[in-house]
mmCIF file of C-alpha atoms and ligand atoms in Angstrom:
data_model
loop_
_atom_site.group_PDB
_atom_site.id
_atom_site.type_symbol
_atom_site.label_atom_id
_atom_site.label_comp_id
_atom_site.label_asym_id
_atom_site.label_seq_id
_atom_site.Cartn_x
_atom_site.Cartn_y
_atom_site.Cartn_z
ATOM 1 C CA MET A 13 22.534 76.991 -54.798
ATOM 2 C CA SER A 14 20.526 73.663 -52.806
ATOM 3 C CA PHE A 15 17.306 74.088 -50.915
ATOM 4 C CA THR A 16 16.863 75.348 -47.642
ATOM 5 C CA PHE A 17 14.619 75.668 -45.424
ATOM 6 C CA ALA A 18 13.008 79.976 -46.079
ATOM 7 C CA THR A 19 10.731 80.405 -42.908
ATOM 8 C CA SER A 20 13.096 79.246 -40.521
ATOM 9 C CA GLY A 21 12.271 81.344 -37.216
ATOM 10 C CA SER A 22 9.021 81.623 -37.663
ATOM 11 C CA ARG A 23 7.530 79.723 -35.235
ATOM 12 C CA PRO A 24 8.565 78.396 -32.164
ATOM 13 C CA ALA A 25 10.592 75.033 -32.365
ATOM 14 C CA SER A 26 10.158 71.457 -31.056
ATOM 15 C CA ALA A 27 10.070 68.002 -31.695
ATOM 16 C CA ALA A 28 8.650 68.147 -34.926
ATOM 17 C CA ASN A 29 9.311 71.642 -35.980
ATOM 18 C CA ARG A 30 13.227 72.373 -34.746
ATOM 19 C CA PHE A 31 13.562 74.548 -37.299
ATOM 20 C CA GLY A 32 10.838 77.292 -36.388
ATOM 21 C CA VAL A 33 10.228 76.955 -40.076
ATOM 22 C CA ASP A 34 6.499 77.532 -42.044
ATOM 23 C CA TYR A 35 4.918 74.467 -42.839
ATOM 24 C CA HIS A 36 1.881 76.501 -44.856
ATOM 25 C CA ALA A 37 4.406 78.038 -46.843
ATOM 26 C CA GLU A 38 7.492 76.057 -46.472
ATOM 27 C CA ALA A 39 5.421 72.958 -48.532
ATOM 28 C CA ALA A 40 3.556 75.870 -51.043
ATOM 29 C CA ARG A 41 8.031 76.566 -51.866
ATOM 30 C CA LEU A 42 8.695 73.051 -52.849
ATOM 31 C CA PRO A 43 8.146 72.418 -56.457
ATOM 32 C CA ALA A 44 4.402 70.354 -57.716
ATOM 33 C CA PRO A 45 5.579 67.032 -57.609
ATOM 34 C CA PRO A 46 4.653 65.455 -60.716
ATOM 35 C CA VAL A 47 1.916 63.346 -59.530
ATOM 36 C CA ARG A 48 -0.661 63.006 -56.712
ATOM 37 C CA ILE A 49 1.035 61.425 -54.068
ATOM 38 C CA LEU A 50 -0.716 57.999 -52.589
ATOM 39 C CA ASP A 51 0.055 57.311 -48.587
ATOM 40 C CA ALA A 52 0.637 53.899 -48.276
ATOM 41 C CA HIS A 53 0.808 53.844 -45.396
ATOM 42 C CA ALA A 54 -0.631 55.873 -42.283
ATOM 43 C CA HIS A 55 -2.580 55.652 -38.809
ATOM 44 C CA ILE A 56 -5.650 58.540 -39.617
ATOM 45 C CA ASN A 57 -8.233 58.747 -37.207
ATOM 46 C CA GLY A 58 -9.340 61.279 -34.706
ATOM 47 C CA ALA A 59 -12.457 63.711 -35.197
ATOM 48 C CA LYS A 60 -10.642 66.659 -33.926
ATOM 49 C CA ALA A 61 -7.541 65.649 -35.716
ATOM 50 C CA ILE A 62 -8.335 64.428 -38.997
ATOM 51 C CA PRO A 63 -9.085 68.283 -40.788
ATOM 52 C CA ILE A 64 -5.724 68.951 -39.553
ATOM 53 C CA TRP A 65 -3.866 65.794 -41.639
ATOM 54 C CA ARG A 66 -6.160 66.627 -44.139
ATOM 55 C CA GLU A 67 -5.324 70.331 -44.159
ATOM 56 C CA ALA A 68 -1.335 69.184 -43.998
ATOM 57 C CA ALA A 69 -2.266 66.533 -47.202
ATOM 58 C CA ASP A 70 -4.061 68.839 -49.240
ATOM 59 C CA LEU A 71 -0.651 71.680 -48.365
ATOM 60 C CA TYR A 72 1.695 68.156 -49.506
ATOM 61 C CA GLY A 73 0.209 67.002 -52.212
ATOM 62 C CA ILE A 74 -0.875 63.647 -50.810
ATOM 63 C CA ASP A 75 -4.791 62.805 -52.237
ATOM 64 C CA ARG A 76 -5.365 58.895 -51.087
ATOM 65 C CA VAL A 77 -4.337 57.947 -48.034
ATOM 66 C CA PHE A 78 -4.256 53.757 -46.113
ATOM 67 C CA THR A 79 -4.569 53.766 -42.787
ATOM 68 C CA MET A 80 -4.315 52.128 -39.809
ATOM 69 C CA VAL A 81 -7.208 52.268 -37.428
ATOM 70 C CA ARG A 82 -8.913 50.016 -34.577
ATOM 71 C CA LEU A 83 -12.337 48.216 -36.190
ATOM 72 C CA SER A 84 -14.328 50.715 -34.335
ATOM 73 C CA ASP A 85 -13.263 53.839 -35.613
ATOM 74 C CA ALA A 86 -12.921 53.238 -39.483
ATOM 75 C CA PRO A 87 -17.367 54.819 -39.723
ATOM 76 C CA LEU A 88 -15.568 57.405 -37.548
ATOM 77 C CA VAL A 89 -12.831 57.656 -40.522
ATOM 78 C CA LYS A 90 -14.939 56.909 -43.562
ATOM 79 C CA ASP A 91 -17.046 59.196 -42.511
ATOM 80 C CA LEU A 92 -15.420 62.333 -42.342
ATOM 81 C CA LEU A 93 -12.444 61.263 -45.239
ATOM 82 C CA GLY A 94 -14.547 59.434 -47.437
ATOM 83 C CA ASP A 95 -13.075 57.669 -50.904
ATOM 84 C CA ARG A 96 -9.593 59.484 -49.762
ATOM 85 C CA ALA A 97 -9.348 56.877 -46.894
ATOM 86 C CA ARG A 98 -9.018 53.335 -47.728
ATOM 87 C CA PHE A 99 -8.968 50.650 -45.278
ATOM 88 C CA ILE A 100 -5.744 47.849 -44.078
ATOM 89 C CA ALA A 101 -7.439 45.776 -41.534
ATOM 90 C CA PHE A 102 -6.010 45.971 -38.180
ATOM 91 C CA PRO A 103 -5.621 44.406 -35.251
ATOM 92 C CA ASP A 104 -7.103 46.212 -32.085
ATOM 93 C CA PHE A 105 -4.242 46.422 -29.592
ATOM 94 C CA ARG A 106 -6.316 48.337 -26.954
ATOM 95 C CA ALA A 107 -8.345 45.197 -25.817
ATOM 96 C CA ASP A 108 -7.012 42.503 -24.682
ATOM 97 C CA ARG A 109 -4.218 41.422 -26.094
ATOM 98 C CA GLU A 110 -4.362 37.627 -25.800
ATOM 99 C CA LYS A 111 -7.694 37.272 -28.019
ATOM 100 C CA SER A 112 -6.991 40.331 -30.106
ATOM 101 C CA MET A 113 -4.396 39.060 -31.070
ATOM 102 C CA LYS A 114 -5.800 35.803 -31.951
ATOM 103 C CA GLU A 115 -9.625 35.057 -32.916
ATOM 104 C CA GLY A 116 -10.218 38.249 -32.143
ATOM 105 C CA PHE A 117 -8.637 39.787 -35.516
ATOM 106 C CA LEU A 118 -9.967 36.915 -37.209
ATOM 107 C CA ALA A 119 -12.969 38.542 -36.774
ATOM 108 C CA ASP A 120 -12.398 42.094 -37.497
ATOM 109 C CA ILE A 121 -10.196 40.737 -40.396
ATOM 110 C CA GLN A 122 -13.358 39.740 -41.813
ATOM 111 C CA ALA A 123 -15.552 42.695 -40.486
ATOM 112 C CA PHE A 124 -12.485 44.847 -42.491
ATOM 113 C CA HIS A 125 -12.743 43.108 -45.619
ATOM 114 C CA ASP A 126 -16.833 42.620 -45.770
ATOM 115 C CA ARG A 127 -17.296 46.768 -44.226
ATOM 116 C CA PHE A 128 -14.805 48.445 -45.360
ATOM 117 C CA GLY A 129 -14.048 47.417 -48.059
ATOM 118 C CA ALA A 130 -10.038 46.747 -46.945
ATOM 119 C CA ARG A 131 -7.977 44.424 -49.664
ATOM 120 C CA ILE A 132 -5.253 44.572 -47.361
ATOM 121 C CA VAL A 133 -4.476 42.864 -43.801
ATOM 122 C CA LYS A 134 -1.572 44.090 -41.496
ATOM 123 C CA LEU A 135 0.323 41.332 -39.987
ATOM 124 C CA TRP A 136 2.350 43.206 -37.278
ATOM 125 C CA ASN A 137 5.315 40.853 -35.958
ATOM 126 C CA ALA A 138 7.835 43.434 -34.316
ATOM 127 C CA PRO A 139 10.777 41.890 -31.913
ATOM 128 C CA ARG A 140 8.710 42.771 -29.002
ATOM 129 C CA MET A 141 5.695 40.764 -29.863
ATOM 130 C CA ARG A 142 7.741 39.055 -27.342
ATOM 131 C CA ASP A 143 6.803 40.814 -24.335
ATOM 132 C CA PHE A 144 3.318 41.118 -24.881
ATOM 133 C CA PHE A 145 3.391 37.172 -25.493
ATOM 134 C CA GLU A 146 5.228 34.894 -22.755
ATOM 135 C CA GLY A 147 4.803 31.378 -21.307
ATOM 136 C CA PRO A 148 4.487 28.417 -22.821
ATOM 137 C CA SER A 149 1.533 29.315 -25.571
ATOM 138 C CA ALA A 150 3.699 32.084 -26.498
ATOM 139 C CA GLY A 151 4.938 30.108 -30.452
ATOM 140 C CA ASP A 152 1.319 29.638 -30.804
ATOM 141 C CA VAL A 153 1.147 33.939 -31.532
ATOM 142 C CA VAL A 154 4.998 35.569 -31.770
ATOM 143 C CA PRO A 155 6.224 33.703 -34.377
ATOM 144 C CA PHE A 156 6.036 34.901 -37.688
ATOM 145 C CA ASP A 157 4.821 31.996 -38.926
ATOM 146 C CA SER A 158 3.153 29.946 -35.740
ATOM 147 C CA PRO A 159 -0.364 28.926 -36.029
ATOM 148 C CA TRP A 160 -2.217 32.182 -35.640
ATOM 149 C CA ARG A 161 -0.259 34.051 -38.095
ATOM 150 C CA ILE A 162 -1.319 31.342 -40.482
ATOM 151 C CA ARG A 163 -5.064 31.137 -39.419
ATOM 152 C CA HIS A 164 -5.428 35.291 -39.902
ATOM 153 C CA ALA A 165 -3.022 34.794 -42.996
ATOM 154 C CA GLN A 166 -4.967 32.266 -45.054
ATOM 155 C CA LEU A 167 -8.482 33.500 -43.634
ATOM 156 C CA ALA A 168 -7.110 37.012 -45.667
ATOM 157 C CA GLU A 169 -5.590 35.207 -48.510
ATOM 158 C CA SER A 170 -9.516 32.905 -49.120
ATOM 159 C CA LEU A 171 -11.057 36.529 -48.712
ATOM 160 C CA GLY A 172 -8.194 37.629 -51.973
ATOM 161 C CA MET A 173 -6.576 39.883 -49.016
ATOM 162 C CA MET A 174 -2.803 41.341 -49.858
ATOM 163 C CA PHE A 175 -0.578 41.412 -47.115
ATOM 164 C CA MET A 176 1.456 44.228 -44.966
ATOM 165 C CA VAL A 177 3.852 43.124 -42.493
ATOM 166 C CA HIS A 178 6.117 44.714 -40.012
ATOM 167 C CA VAL A 179 9.200 42.730 -40.259
ATOM 168 C CA ALA A 180 11.780 44.085 -38.193
ATOM 169 C CA ASP A 181 12.842 47.525 -36.034
ATOM 170 C CA PRO A 182 16.210 49.953 -36.384
ATOM 171 C CA ASP A 183 19.443 48.586 -36.088
ATOM 172 C CA THR A 184 18.990 51.431 -33.164
ATOM 173 C CA TRP A 185 16.959 49.579 -31.764
ATOM 174 C CA PHE A 186 19.071 45.630 -31.418
ATOM 175 C CA ALA A 187 21.982 47.716 -30.617
ATOM 176 C CA THR A 188 19.760 48.786 -27.362
ATOM 177 C CA LYS A 189 16.331 47.312 -26.055
ATOM 178 C CA TYR A 190 16.967 44.528 -28.458
ATOM 179 C CA SER A 191 19.926 43.920 -27.478
ATOM 180 C CA ASN A 192 19.265 40.322 -25.532
ATOM 181 C CA ALA A 193 19.601 38.613 -28.716
ATOM 182 C CA ALA A 194 18.414 35.535 -27.026
ATOM 183 C CA ARG A 195 14.964 35.939 -26.383
ATOM 184 C CA TYR A 196 14.429 38.363 -29.038
ATOM 185 C CA GLY A 197 16.853 36.845 -32.020
ATOM 186 C CA THR A 198 19.471 38.964 -34.046
ATOM 187 C CA LYS A 199 18.172 41.049 -37.187
ATOM 188 C CA LEU A 200 18.656 38.868 -39.359
ATOM 189 C CA ASP A 201 16.232 36.297 -37.081
ATOM 190 C CA GLN A 202 13.875 38.011 -37.668
ATOM 191 C CA TYR A 203 13.330 37.453 -41.809
ATOM 192 C CA ARG A 204 13.493 33.938 -40.803
ATOM 193 C CA SER A 205 9.582 32.937 -40.916
ATOM 194 C CA LEU A 206 8.754 35.997 -43.308
ATOM 195 C CA ARG A 207 10.517 34.558 -46.118
ATOM 196 C CA VAL A 208 8.783 30.910 -45.352
ATOM 197 C CA MET A 209 5.523 33.320 -45.404
ATOM 198 C CA LEU A 210 6.561 35.218 -48.459
ATOM 199 C CA ASP A 211 6.555 31.361 -50.510
ATOM 200 C CA ARG A 212 4.104 30.507 -48.366
ATOM 201 C CA PHE A 213 1.299 32.940 -49.253
ATOM 202 C CA LYS A 214 1.618 34.246 -52.842
ATOM 203 C CA GLY A 215 0.205 37.572 -51.453
ATOM 204 C CA PRO A 216 0.650 40.452 -52.830
ATOM 205 C CA TRP A 217 3.371 41.629 -49.512
ATOM 206 C CA ILE A 218 4.403 45.031 -48.942
ATOM 207 C CA ALA A 219 7.014 45.210 -45.928
ATOM 208 C CA ALA A 220 6.735 48.218 -43.913
ATOM 209 C CA HIS A 221 9.348 50.933 -43.594
ATOM 210 C CA MET A 222 11.934 49.771 -45.916
ATOM 211 C CA GLY A 223 11.258 46.020 -45.425
ATOM 212 C CA GLY A 224 12.350 47.216 -41.470
ATOM 213 C CA TRP A 225 16.272 47.441 -42.952
ATOM 214 C CA PRO A 226 16.795 50.781 -44.715
ATOM 215 C CA GLU A 227 20.617 51.100 -43.506
ATOM 216 C CA ASP A 228 21.184 48.011 -45.583
ATOM 217 C CA LEU A 229 20.060 48.409 -49.561
ATOM 218 C CA ALA A 230 21.716 45.712 -50.420
ATOM 219 C CA PHE A 231 20.172 43.338 -48.383
ATOM 220 C CA LEU A 232 16.815 44.692 -48.968
ATOM 221 C CA SER A 233 17.793 43.831 -53.326
ATOM 222 C CA SER A 234 18.418 40.375 -52.043
ATOM 223 C CA LEU A 235 15.192 39.596 -50.717
ATOM 224 C CA LEU A 236 13.384 41.596 -53.391
ATOM 225 C CA ALA A 237 15.035 39.116 -55.349
ATOM 226 C CA ALA A 238 14.110 35.848 -54.075
ATOM 227 C CA HIS A 239 10.274 36.987 -53.819
ATOM 228 C CA SER A 240 9.135 38.132 -56.403
ATOM 229 C CA ASN A 241 6.180 38.442 -54.299
ATOM 230 C CA LEU A 242 7.629 41.433 -51.884
ATOM 231 C CA TYR A 243 7.409 44.887 -52.376
ATOM 232 C CA LEU A 244 8.696 47.715 -49.870
ATOM 233 C CA ASP A 245 6.971 51.211 -48.506
ATOM 234 C CA THR A 246 9.352 53.933 -47.641
ATOM 235 C CA SER A 247 7.009 54.891 -44.313
ATOM 236 C CA ALA A 248 8.923 55.684 -40.729
ATOM 237 C CA THR A 249 9.330 58.875 -41.322
ATOM 238 C CA LYS A 250 12.759 59.199 -38.488
ATOM 239 C CA TRP A 251 14.029 56.108 -39.651
ATOM 240 C CA VAL A 252 13.745 56.709 -42.795
ATOM 241 C CA VAL A 253 15.308 59.926 -43.743
ATOM 242 C CA ARG A 254 17.583 58.937 -40.589
ATOM 243 C CA GLU A 255 18.790 55.919 -42.473
ATOM 244 C CA LEU A 256 18.191 56.233 -46.552
ATOM 245 C CA SER A 257 20.306 60.174 -46.050
ATOM 246 C CA ARG A 258 22.904 57.401 -45.529
ATOM 247 C CA HIS A 259 23.636 56.181 -49.177
ATOM 248 C CA PRO A 260 25.380 57.725 -51.717
ATOM 249 C CA ARG A 261 22.402 59.477 -53.598
ATOM 250 C CA GLU A 262 23.896 56.497 -57.187
ATOM 251 C CA ALA A 263 22.878 53.476 -54.384
ATOM 252 C CA VAL A 264 19.849 55.077 -53.779
ATOM 253 C CA ILE A 265 18.917 56.044 -57.368
ATOM 254 C CA GLU A 266 20.190 52.472 -58.470
ATOM 255 C CA PHE A 267 17.883 50.799 -55.780
ATOM 256 C CA LEU A 268 14.817 52.956 -56.957
ATOM 257 C CA THR A 269 15.396 51.892 -60.459
ATOM 258 C CA ARG A 270 15.875 48.641 -60.064
ATOM 259 C CA TRP A 271 13.194 47.837 -57.734
ATOM 260 C CA ARG A 272 10.663 50.272 -59.440
ATOM 261 C CA GLY A 273 6.638 49.579 -59.187
ATOM 262 C CA ARG A 274 7.747 47.825 -55.935
ATOM 263 C CA ILE A 275 9.286 50.836 -53.582
ATOM 264 C CA LEU A 276 5.409 52.460 -52.474
ATOM 265 C CA PHE A 277 5.389 55.460 -50.870
ATOM 266 C CA GLY A 278 4.376 55.975 -46.789
ATOM 267 C CA SER A 279 4.567 58.235 -43.999
ATOM 268 C CA ASP A 280 3.518 56.085 -40.920
ATOM 269 C CA ILE A 281 2.025 59.375 -40.214
ATOM 270 C CA VAL A 282 -0.142 59.378 -36.686
ATOM 271 C CA THR A 283 -2.881 61.055 -36.237
ATOM 272 C CA THR A 284 -5.017 60.976 -33.332
ATOM 273 C CA ASP A 285 -7.329 63.437 -31.007
ATOM 274 C CA GLU A 286 -4.425 62.989 -27.900
ATOM 275 C CA HIS A 287 -2.649 65.588 -29.905
ATOM 276 C CA LEU A 288 -4.510 68.152 -29.348
ATOM 277 C CA THR A 289 -5.361 68.015 -25.568
ATOM 278 C CA PRO A 290 -3.130 69.890 -22.992
ATOM 279 C CA LYS A 291 -0.678 67.762 -20.976
ATOM 280 C CA THR A 292 1.003 67.496 -17.988
ATOM 281 C CA GLU A 293 4.522 68.927 -16.860
ATOM 282 C CA ALA A 294 5.261 65.098 -16.605
ATOM 283 C CA GLN A 295 4.043 64.367 -20.591
ATOM 284 C CA LYS A 296 5.619 67.352 -21.363
ATOM 285 C CA ALA A 297 8.692 65.664 -19.937
ATOM 286 C CA HIS A 298 8.641 63.085 -21.859
ATOM 287 C CA PRO A 299 11.522 62.183 -24.798
ATOM 288 C CA MET A 300 9.258 61.343 -26.749
ATOM 289 C CA GLY A 301 8.438 64.568 -27.454
ATOM 290 C CA ASP A 302 7.446 64.082 -30.903
ATOM 291 C CA LEU A 303 3.322 64.396 -28.904
ATOM 292 C CA ALA A 304 2.258 67.489 -30.031
ATOM 293 C CA ASP A 305 -0.134 69.368 -27.291
ATOM 294 C CA GLY A 306 -3.044 71.991 -28.833
ATOM 295 C CA PRO A 307 -3.925 71.961 -33.457
ATOM 296 C CA GLU A 308 -1.044 74.381 -34.513
ATOM 297 C CA ALA A 309 1.720 71.271 -32.724
ATOM 298 C CA ALA A 310 -0.465 68.742 -34.449
ATOM 299 C CA PHE A 311 -0.424 70.763 -37.635
ATOM 300 C CA ASP A 312 3.723 70.734 -37.801
ATOM 301 C CA LEU A 313 3.639 67.307 -36.148
ATOM 302 C CA TYR A 314 1.910 66.018 -39.408
ATOM 303 C CA ALA A 315 3.150 68.307 -42.011
ATOM 304 C CA SER A 316 6.618 67.382 -40.909
ATOM 305 C CA ARG A 317 6.383 64.092 -42.071
ATOM 306 C CA TYR A 318 5.892 64.613 -45.172
ATOM 307 C CA LEU A 319 7.454 68.263 -45.483
ATOM 308 C CA ALA A 320 10.719 65.604 -44.819
ATOM 309 C CA LEU A 321 9.844 62.613 -46.979
ATOM 310 C CA ARG A 322 9.415 65.124 -50.027
ATOM 311 C CA THR A 323 12.744 66.774 -49.091
ATOM 312 C CA MET A 324 14.111 63.968 -49.080
ATOM 313 C CA TRP A 325 13.064 62.843 -52.294
ATOM 314 C CA GLU A 326 12.633 65.379 -54.806
ATOM 315 C CA THR A 327 15.521 68.307 -52.983
ATOM 316 C CA ASP A 328 19.181 68.732 -53.283
ATOM 317 C CA TYR A 329 18.773 69.583 -50.011
ATOM 318 C CA GLU A 330 21.957 68.882 -47.689
ATOM 319 C CA GLY A 331 21.487 69.591 -43.807
ATOM 320 C CA GLU A 332 19.490 67.885 -40.201
ATOM 321 C CA SER A 333 16.119 66.729 -40.338
ATOM 322 C CA PRO A 334 14.413 69.539 -39.193
ATOM 323 C CA ILE A 335 12.431 66.699 -36.732
ATOM 324 C CA ALA A 336 14.293 65.487 -33.564
ATOM 325 C CA ASP A 337 15.678 61.972 -33.585
ATOM 326 C CA PRO A 338 15.595 60.625 -30.193
ATOM 327 C CA ASP A 339 16.984 57.147 -31.109
ATOM 328 C CA LEU A 340 20.272 59.322 -31.786
ATOM 329 C CA MET A 341 20.028 59.675 -27.815
ATOM 330 C CA MET A 342 19.426 56.107 -26.872
ATOM 331 C CA VAL A 343 22.639 54.739 -29.324
ATOM 332 C CA ASP A 344 25.261 57.907 -28.157
ATOM 333 C CA PRO A 345 23.309 59.964 -25.143
ATOM 334 C CA ALA A 346 27.415 61.515 -25.113
ATOM 335 C CA ARG A 347 26.710 63.275 -28.002
ATOM 336 C CA HIS A 348 22.651 63.920 -28.383
ATOM 337 C CA ASP A 349 20.552 64.750 -26.732
ATOM 338 C CA ALA A 350 16.285 64.458 -26.952
ATOM 339 C CA MET A 351 15.854 67.963 -29.611
ATOM 340 C CA SER A 352 18.770 66.048 -31.684
ATOM 341 C CA ALA A 353 18.425 65.496 -35.641
ATOM 342 C CA PRO A 354 20.217 62.762 -38.615
ATOM 343 C CA ALA A 355 21.678 64.034 -41.653
ATOM 344 C CA LEU A 356 18.603 64.524 -44.578
ATOM 345 C CA HIS A 357 20.117 64.020 -48.036
ATOM 346 C CA GLY A 358 18.288 65.347 -50.754
ATOM 347 C CA PHE A 359 17.998 62.629 -53.496
ATOM 348 C CA ALA A 360 16.915 65.041 -56.486
ATOM 349 C CA LEU A 361 14.840 61.949 -57.956
ATOM 350 C CA PRO A 362 14.537 62.078 -61.632
ATOM 351 C CA PRO A 363 10.011 62.531 -62.159
ATOM 352 C CA ASP A 364 9.714 58.876 -62.938
ATOM 353 C CA LEU A 365 10.853 57.800 -60.718
ATOM 354 C CA LEU A 366 8.795 59.716 -58.110
ATOM 355 C CA ASN A 367 6.054 58.892 -59.641
ATOM 356 C CA ASP A 368 6.166 55.540 -59.219
ATOM 357 C CA LEU A 369 6.913 55.440 -56.211
ATOM 358 C CA TYR A 370 4.206 58.364 -54.906
ATOM 359 C CA ALA A 371 1.644 56.749 -57.200
ATOM 360 C CA GLY A 372 2.241 54.111 -59.533
ATOM 361 C CA ALA A 373 3.686 51.071 -58.409
ATOM 362 C CA VAL A 374 0.703 51.511 -55.594
ATOM 363 C CA ALA A 375 -1.877 52.298 -59.194
ATOM 364 C CA THR A 376 -0.568 48.677 -60.798
ATOM 365 C CA LEU A 377 -0.550 46.494 -57.061
ATOM 366 C CA MET A 378 -3.985 47.654 -56.289
ATOM 367 C CA GLY A 379 -5.538 47.117 -60.207
HETATM 368 ZN ZN1 ZN B 4 2.985 51.627 -39.011
#
């Protein structure tokens, strides 16, 4: 009999908990992971949210997290999580955008390295960079191999840091919000400048969200084969669960076996104290229903990501994801609503592959 969520219906249903399961009890029902898990990609922040994340992490076997927060929030995270959190140098998106993505980021990279021991820098290269920087000087910062990006990479390299890169977004976004290819480029176009940077800077490089293309394992294999300094993380739970679940189990196992040691577990969980305040009716009506409005909802939000990912990797579950995925409605509003979810396919990975995915690959990469 295949794995099921036995506690369905015991809690109110929500976008982060469509079946109303008890995420405490479900954690105990999962098989013990063969190794303590390292989350290589998350955004753990917030004085009130961090203890809630920590409870979920303890229950789901997550030992250590690599977190991206703005520099001014790093002391708080360090105080609350100590050695459990490692920092990935990250720009301050809330400050003046022009400055924070140019000289401000140089200062932030240096400070993350010097004050917080960061050994990775996050280089963000989503297609919507083109919405943030327009006009004649956009070329200085928008292409991934543009002058400002090279300065950031040169500084990081001089400090002995490696790189994490967000290179592309889901195919569902290229079919909708990025359908204007003249403005955003095609999905494949996003990889031209990445390849230039992979060749120029030895890294190593971690391409987030299954390298931006979990939809196409053959493409990822060609990228990994061409660039021996490239690693991938599995973060962006909704996207990665939706797209990896479309592949046959044999294809996923073959991929993970071929690239063993180069695929890192990550969640992309975002924790913030904004998840702990009640929302107005207008905020509740927002289609991004995965916001939370109090401690229990925040716990469900964070725990849901670890449960969905571990269910996919470890069990033989065959059913819908417990997490609503608004991309389905965005692509096909006639068939889906805000609470629709894709299939979640349990891959029941053998323990040796799980070991490398959950801890071995990061341990080797980070020495
Ligand atoms: Zn992220």
